[in-house]
Short mmCIF file of C-alpha atoms in Angstrom, two decimals:
data_model
loop_
_atom_site.label_atom_id
_atom_site.label_comp_id
_atom_site.label_asym_id
_atom_site.label_seq_id
_atom_site.Cartn_x
_atom_site.Cartn_y
_atom_site.Cartn_z
CA MET A 555 -69.34 34.14 -32.68
CA THR A 556 -66.38 36.48 -32.49
CA THR A 557 -65.90 40.01 -34.20
CA SER A 558 -62.10 40.88 -34.89
CA VAL A 559 -61.75 43.88 -36.55
CA LEU A 560 -57.58 44.86 -38.45
CA VAL A 561 -56.13 48.55 -38.90
CA PRO A 562 -52.65 48.96 -39.60
CA SER A 563 -50.32 50.41 -38.05
CA SER A 564 -49.92 53.37 -40.42
CA LEU A 565 -53.08 54.05 -39.56
CA THR A 566 -52.31 57.87 -37.99
CA ARG A 567 -50.12 58.42 -41.95
CA GLU A 568 -52.24 61.73 -42.85
CA ALA A 569 -52.76 62.67 -39.10
CA GLU A 570 -50.46 66.45 -39.04
CA ASP A 571 -50.15 66.44 -35.09
CA LYS A 572 -50.58 64.03 -32.62
CA ARG A 573 -53.15 65.66 -31.51
CA GLU A 574 -54.98 64.81 -34.75
CA ALA A 575 -53.96 61.36 -35.01
CA THR A 576 -55.45 60.59 -31.09
CA ARG A 577 -58.74 62.28 -32.70
CA LYS A 578 -59.06 59.77 -35.09
CA LEU A 579 -58.05 56.79 -33.08
CA GLY A 580 -60.41 57.65 -30.78
CA TYR A 581 -63.14 57.16 -34.38
CA VAL A 582 -62.01 54.15 -35.07
CA ALA A 583 -62.44 53.00 -30.74
CA ARG A 584 -66.30 54.65 -31.15
CA ALA A 585 -67.02 52.08 -34.45
CA ALA A 586 -65.08 49.24 -32.92
CA THR A 587 -67.98 49.87 -29.86
CA ILE A 588 -70.70 50.48 -31.65
CA PHE A 589 -70.38 47.48 -33.34
CA ARG A 590 -69.00 45.44 -30.56
CA ALA A 591 -66.30 44.51 -31.48
CA ASP A 592 -64.33 41.68 -30.00
CA ARG A 593 -61.16 41.87 -30.48
CA LEU A 594 -59.04 45.19 -32.28
CA VAL A 595 -56.17 44.49 -33.49
CA VAL A 596 -53.01 46.30 -34.92
CA PHE A 597 -50.87 44.22 -38.38
CA PRO A 598 -47.68 45.84 -39.10
CA ASP A 599 -47.33 47.98 -42.18
CA GLU A 600 -44.19 50.26 -41.59
CA ASP A 601 -43.29 51.27 -45.04
CA GLY A 602 -46.44 53.15 -44.96
CA GLU A 603 -45.84 54.57 -41.20
CA ARG A 604 -44.51 58.22 -40.80
CA LYS A 605 -44.45 59.72 -37.46
CA ARG A 606 -46.22 57.84 -35.38
CA GLY A 607 -46.39 53.55 -35.23
CA GLY A 608 -47.85 50.84 -34.35
CA ASP A 609 -46.98 51.40 -30.41
CA PHE A 610 -48.39 54.57 -30.80
CA VAL A 611 -51.01 53.52 -32.27
CA ARG A 612 -52.17 50.70 -30.18
CA THR A 613 -51.25 52.96 -26.91
CA VAL A 614 -54.28 55.25 -27.61
CA LEU A 615 -56.56 52.49 -28.59
CA GLU A 616 -55.58 50.76 -25.45
CA TYR A 617 -56.25 53.55 -23.65
CA ALA A 618 -59.33 54.29 -25.12
CA ALA A 619 -61.09 51.00 -24.21
CA THR A 620 -60.32 51.66 -20.93
CA PRO A 621 -63.07 52.69 -18.33
CA PRO A 622 -62.32 56.16 -17.47
CA TYR A 623 -62.68 55.24 -13.80
CA LEU A 624 -59.41 53.13 -14.21
CA LYS A 625 -57.73 55.59 -16.68
CA ARG A 626 -55.43 57.42 -14.52
CA GLU A 627 -54.49 54.24 -11.82
CA ALA A 628 -53.93 51.71 -15.36
CA TRP A 629 -51.66 54.64 -17.40
CA GLY A 630 -50.77 57.94 -15.40
CA LYS A 631 -48.75 59.97 -18.08
CA ARG A 632 -47.35 58.95 -21.00
CA PRO A 633 -45.69 61.44 -23.76
CA GLU A 634 -48.50 58.96 -26.52
CA LEU A 635 -51.34 60.57 -24.40
CA GLU A 636 -50.58 64.01 -24.69
CA TYR A 637 -53.94 64.69 -26.29
CA VAL A 638 -56.60 62.46 -24.88
CA GLY A 639 -58.47 64.62 -23.73
CA VAL A 640 -60.07 64.64 -27.48
CA LEU A 641 -60.98 61.39 -27.39
CA PRO A 642 -64.83 60.41 -27.29
CA PRO A 643 -66.39 58.45 -24.55
CA LEU A 644 -67.27 54.26 -25.99
CA LEU A 645 -69.34 53.84 -23.35
CA PRO A 646 -69.94 49.91 -24.21
CA ALA A 647 -73.39 48.77 -23.73
CA SER A 648 -71.93 46.34 -21.63
CA GLN A 649 -70.52 48.28 -18.55
CA THR A 650 -74.46 49.98 -17.74
CA GLY A 651 -76.83 48.22 -15.53
CA SER A 652 -80.53 47.78 -17.14
CA GLU A 653 -80.98 50.10 -13.58
CA SER A 654 -79.81 53.49 -12.60
CA ASN A 655 -78.20 51.86 -9.80
CA ASP A 656 -75.60 49.86 -12.04
CA SER A 657 -77.40 46.77 -10.77
CA GLU A 658 -76.29 43.38 -12.10
CA SER A 659 -73.42 44.87 -14.53
CA LEU A 660 -70.18 43.75 -15.93
CA ARG A 661 -67.57 45.94 -14.56
CA GLN A 662 -63.52 46.19 -15.76
CA GLY A 663 -61.63 46.13 -12.18
CA ILE A 664 -58.13 46.04 -11.68
CA VAL A 665 -56.29 43.61 -9.13
CA THR A 666 -54.36 46.04 -6.59
CA GLU A 667 -53.88 44.00 -3.42
CA VAL A 668 -53.82 39.83 -3.02
CA GLY A 669 -54.44 38.94 0.28
CA PRO A 670 -54.86 35.70 2.02
CA GLU A 671 -57.83 32.91 2.20
CA GLY A 672 -57.93 33.36 -1.93
CA ARG A 673 -59.14 37.41 -1.39
CA VAL A 674 -58.38 40.36 -3.39
CA ARG A 675 -58.92 43.94 -3.86
CA VAL A 676 -59.99 45.00 -6.51
CA ASN A 677 -60.59 48.70 -7.71
CA CYS A 678 -63.92 48.86 -10.32
CA GLY A 679 -65.09 52.55 -10.15
CA LEU A 680 -66.96 52.08 -6.93
CA GLN A 681 -66.74 54.45 -4.35
CA HIS A 682 -63.51 52.35 -2.46
CA PRO A 683 -61.67 49.74 -3.83
CA ILE A 684 -63.74 46.20 -2.60
CA SER A 685 -62.49 42.70 -0.98
CA LEU A 686 -63.32 39.58 -3.13
CA ASN A 687 -63.04 36.17 -2.92
CA VAL A 688 -61.43 34.72 -6.11
CA PRO A 689 -63.58 31.90 -7.47
CA PRO A 690 -61.40 28.65 -6.72
CA GLU A 691 -61.31 27.85 -11.13
CA MET A 692 -59.45 31.41 -11.33
CA GLU A 693 -56.20 32.95 -10.80
CA VAL A 694 -55.47 36.37 -10.49
CA ALA A 695 -52.57 38.20 -9.16
CA GLU A 696 -52.00 41.94 -8.73
CA GLY A 697 -52.01 44.39 -11.47
CA GLU A 698 -54.30 41.91 -13.20
CA ARG A 699 -57.63 43.45 -15.28
CA VAL A 700 -60.76 41.32 -14.20
CA THR A 701 -64.38 41.49 -14.29
CA VAL A 702 -66.62 42.20 -11.79
CA ARG A 703 -70.27 41.67 -11.85
CA VAL A 704 -72.07 44.23 -9.41
CA SER A 705 -75.52 43.46 -8.20
CA SER A 706 -75.93 45.94 -5.74
CA ARG A 707 -74.29 49.60 -4.96
CA ARG A 708 -75.63 50.40 -1.61
CA PRO A 709 -74.67 47.92 0.01
CA VAL A 710 -72.05 46.83 -2.25
CA ARG A 711 -72.37 43.22 -3.37
CA ALA A 712 -70.02 42.12 -6.45
CA ARG A 713 -68.19 39.16 -7.05
CA LEU A 714 -65.13 38.18 -9.70
CA VAL A 715 -66.62 36.45 -12.89
CA ASP A 716 -64.76 34.14 -15.04
CA ALA A 717 -65.88 36.51 -17.97
CA PRO A 718 -64.52 38.59 -21.08
CA LEU A 719 -63.87 42.25 -20.01
CA PRO A 720 -66.76 44.58 -21.07
CA GLY A 721 -65.91 46.34 -24.27
CA PHE A 722 -62.94 45.09 -27.42
CA ASP A 723 -59.53 43.95 -26.53
CA VAL A 724 -56.41 45.94 -28.62
CA GLU A 725 -53.63 43.52 -29.80
CA GLN A 726 -50.62 44.17 -31.54
CA SER A 727 -50.23 40.70 -34.52
CA THR A 728 -50.20 39.92 -38.18
CA ILE A 729 -52.68 39.20 -40.50
CA SER A 730 -51.81 35.90 -41.05
CA ALA A 731 -52.25 35.08 -37.26
CA ALA A 732 -55.53 37.38 -36.48
CA LEU A 733 -56.65 35.00 -39.93
CA GLY A 734 -55.44 31.74 -38.75
CA ARG A 735 -57.14 31.82 -35.28
CA GLU A 736 -59.88 28.98 -34.30
CA ASP A 737 -62.09 31.88 -34.32
CA ALA A 738 -61.37 33.99 -37.16
CA GLY A 739 -64.93 32.98 -38.89
CA VAL A 740 -65.97 34.35 -42.50
CA THR A 741 -62.69 36.53 -43.17
CA ILE A 742 -63.17 40.31 -45.14
CA ALA A 743 -60.54 41.73 -46.79
CA ALA A 744 -62.50 45.59 -46.96
CA SER A 745 -61.04 47.71 -50.62
CA ARG A 746 -62.79 49.50 -53.34
CA HIS A 747 -60.76 46.91 -55.16
CA GLY A 748 -63.99 44.51 -54.34
CA GLU A 749 -66.70 42.82 -55.25
CA GLU A 750 -69.44 45.30 -54.70
CA LEU A 751 -71.45 44.95 -51.46
CA SER A 752 -75.01 44.30 -52.82
CA VAL A 753 -78.11 43.47 -50.87
CA SER A 754 -78.10 40.04 -52.55
CA ARG A 755 -74.85 39.32 -51.68
CA LEU A 756 -75.29 40.51 -48.73
CA ASP A 757 -78.23 38.64 -47.75
CA THR A 758 -76.18 35.33 -47.70
CA LEU A 759 -73.33 36.97 -46.18
CA ALA A 760 -75.75 37.90 -42.94
CA GLY A 761 -76.19 34.30 -42.65
CA ARG A 762 -72.54 33.37 -42.47
CA ILE A 763 -71.56 35.59 -40.08
CA HIS A 764 -74.39 35.48 -37.46
CA ASP A 765 -72.95 31.06 -37.47
CA ASP A 766 -68.90 31.43 -37.48
CA GLY A 767 -68.08 35.69 -36.53
CA LEU A 768 -66.13 38.16 -38.70
CA THR A 769 -63.02 38.90 -39.42
CA VAL A 770 -62.32 41.95 -41.69
CA VAL A 771 -59.09 43.55 -41.86
CA PHE A 772 -59.05 47.54 -42.83
CA GLY A 773 -56.08 49.17 -44.99
CA ALA A 774 -54.39 53.49 -44.55
CA PRO A 775 -55.22 56.81 -45.86
CA ASP A 776 -54.08 57.03 -49.35
CA ARG A 777 -53.05 53.19 -48.70
CA GLY A 778 -54.89 49.99 -49.37
CA LEU A 779 -54.76 46.65 -48.47
CA PRO A 780 -53.61 45.94 -52.07
CA PRO A 781 -50.28 48.15 -52.11
CA ILE A 782 -49.84 46.68 -47.95
CA LEU A 783 -50.40 43.66 -48.84
CA GLY A 784 -48.06 43.92 -52.09
CA VAL A 785 -51.46 42.34 -54.36
CA ASP A 786 -51.97 44.28 -57.61
CA ALA A 787 -55.25 46.07 -57.22
CA ASP A 788 -56.60 44.74 -60.89
CA ALA A 789 -56.38 41.50 -59.49
CA VAL A 790 -58.55 41.80 -56.56
CA ASP A 791 -61.80 40.92 -58.32
CA SER A 792 -64.87 39.17 -58.44
CA ASN A 793 -63.71 36.34 -60.20
CA THR A 794 -60.27 36.29 -58.42
CA VAL A 795 -62.48 36.39 -54.90
CA GLU A 796 -64.87 33.97 -55.59
CA SER A 797 -61.88 31.46 -56.86
CA GLY A 798 -59.48 31.53 -53.92
CA ASP A 799 -56.66 32.57 -56.06
CA LEU A 800 -56.29 35.02 -52.74
CA PRO A 801 -55.12 32.93 -49.70
CA GLY A 802 -56.57 33.83 -46.65
CA PHE A 803 -59.66 36.11 -46.80
CA ASP A 804 -63.19 34.19 -48.46
CA LEU A 805 -63.90 37.74 -49.98
CA TRP A 806 -62.93 41.02 -50.97
CA VAL A 807 -65.73 43.67 -50.41
CA ASN A 808 -66.23 47.20 -51.19
CA SER A 809 -68.67 48.47 -48.76
CA ILE A 810 -69.41 51.87 -50.95
CA PRO A 811 -69.50 50.86 -54.21
CA ASN A 812 -70.33 54.29 -55.45
CA GLN A 813 -68.16 56.72 -53.24
CA GLY A 814 -68.18 60.25 -53.96
CA SER A 815 -64.49 61.56 -52.18
CA GLU A 816 -61.59 60.42 -54.16
CA VAL A 817 -60.48 59.04 -50.34
CA VAL A 818 -62.53 56.87 -47.41
CA ARG A 819 -60.92 57.36 -44.67
CA THR A 820 -60.26 54.22 -42.94
CA GLU A 821 -62.90 55.62 -39.59
CA GLU A 822 -65.77 56.12 -42.33
CA ALA A 823 -64.54 53.25 -43.70
CA MET A 824 -65.61 51.50 -40.64
CA PHE A 825 -68.66 52.81 -39.97
CA ALA A 826 -70.19 51.93 -43.45
CA THR A 827 -68.70 48.23 -43.40
CA LEU A 828 -69.27 47.51 -40.37
CA GLY A 829 -72.64 48.94 -40.26
CA CYS A 830 -73.30 46.45 -43.61
CA LEU A 831 -71.73 43.45 -42.15
CA THR A 832 -73.49 43.15 -38.75
CA LEU A 833 -77.01 43.70 -39.84
CA THR A 834 -79.19 40.74 -38.87
CA ARG A 835 -81.84 38.77 -41.54
#
């Protein structure tokens, strides 16, 4: 069961400058972390882009998702990262152990050297890069991101594990490709034109999402999903959604049915929507 969140390449269209655009993407990354998204996908909306497009959005989100101890080695200096100092820390729970010494924690590392006899050196944020055995079922290359399970820091006891990297992955892909994945689960379009999310509807959805996972797609500021997808907003009503006339989505949902602002920003919609859809029964 996975959770995928899709945002458009036009996500920062209303930001006045690169600093504000970076700050906005930090809130998006925070929402993805808080609600344990496995995948944050940037889909193309070239018609809605202004100064900054998909490459900028993906780069900043990937940087935000990189653990602090790897940022310098993984990224160096890039023009897109000029204002990353305004990004909030993500602190994903899976990177922190249950004890003060980070015992039994999963940490992201970068392979700095591939040596003989199935050993590699990995920088995973400890005092020095550590030498680890590569499990027989794994193949790693220099510069590759890997997952390290740390059971003790003094002395260091750690091993490579074939497990997803802590936090979320960032990808660029189309909506259709994301909806077509085998693990897409319940597919939802978040839009003010969708069906109002009620207690009874949420009760039905919660069980399906828990069993099958979730893919939810968001629009851009002043440019919701209907114009992005070329769909008539008037056609997005509960009857149309229920009958399945709009292909690709199981449901169009309005998670803020009585919004008090004329425009709900994408990052705000993410907190409101994911907060509802990740509730348990």
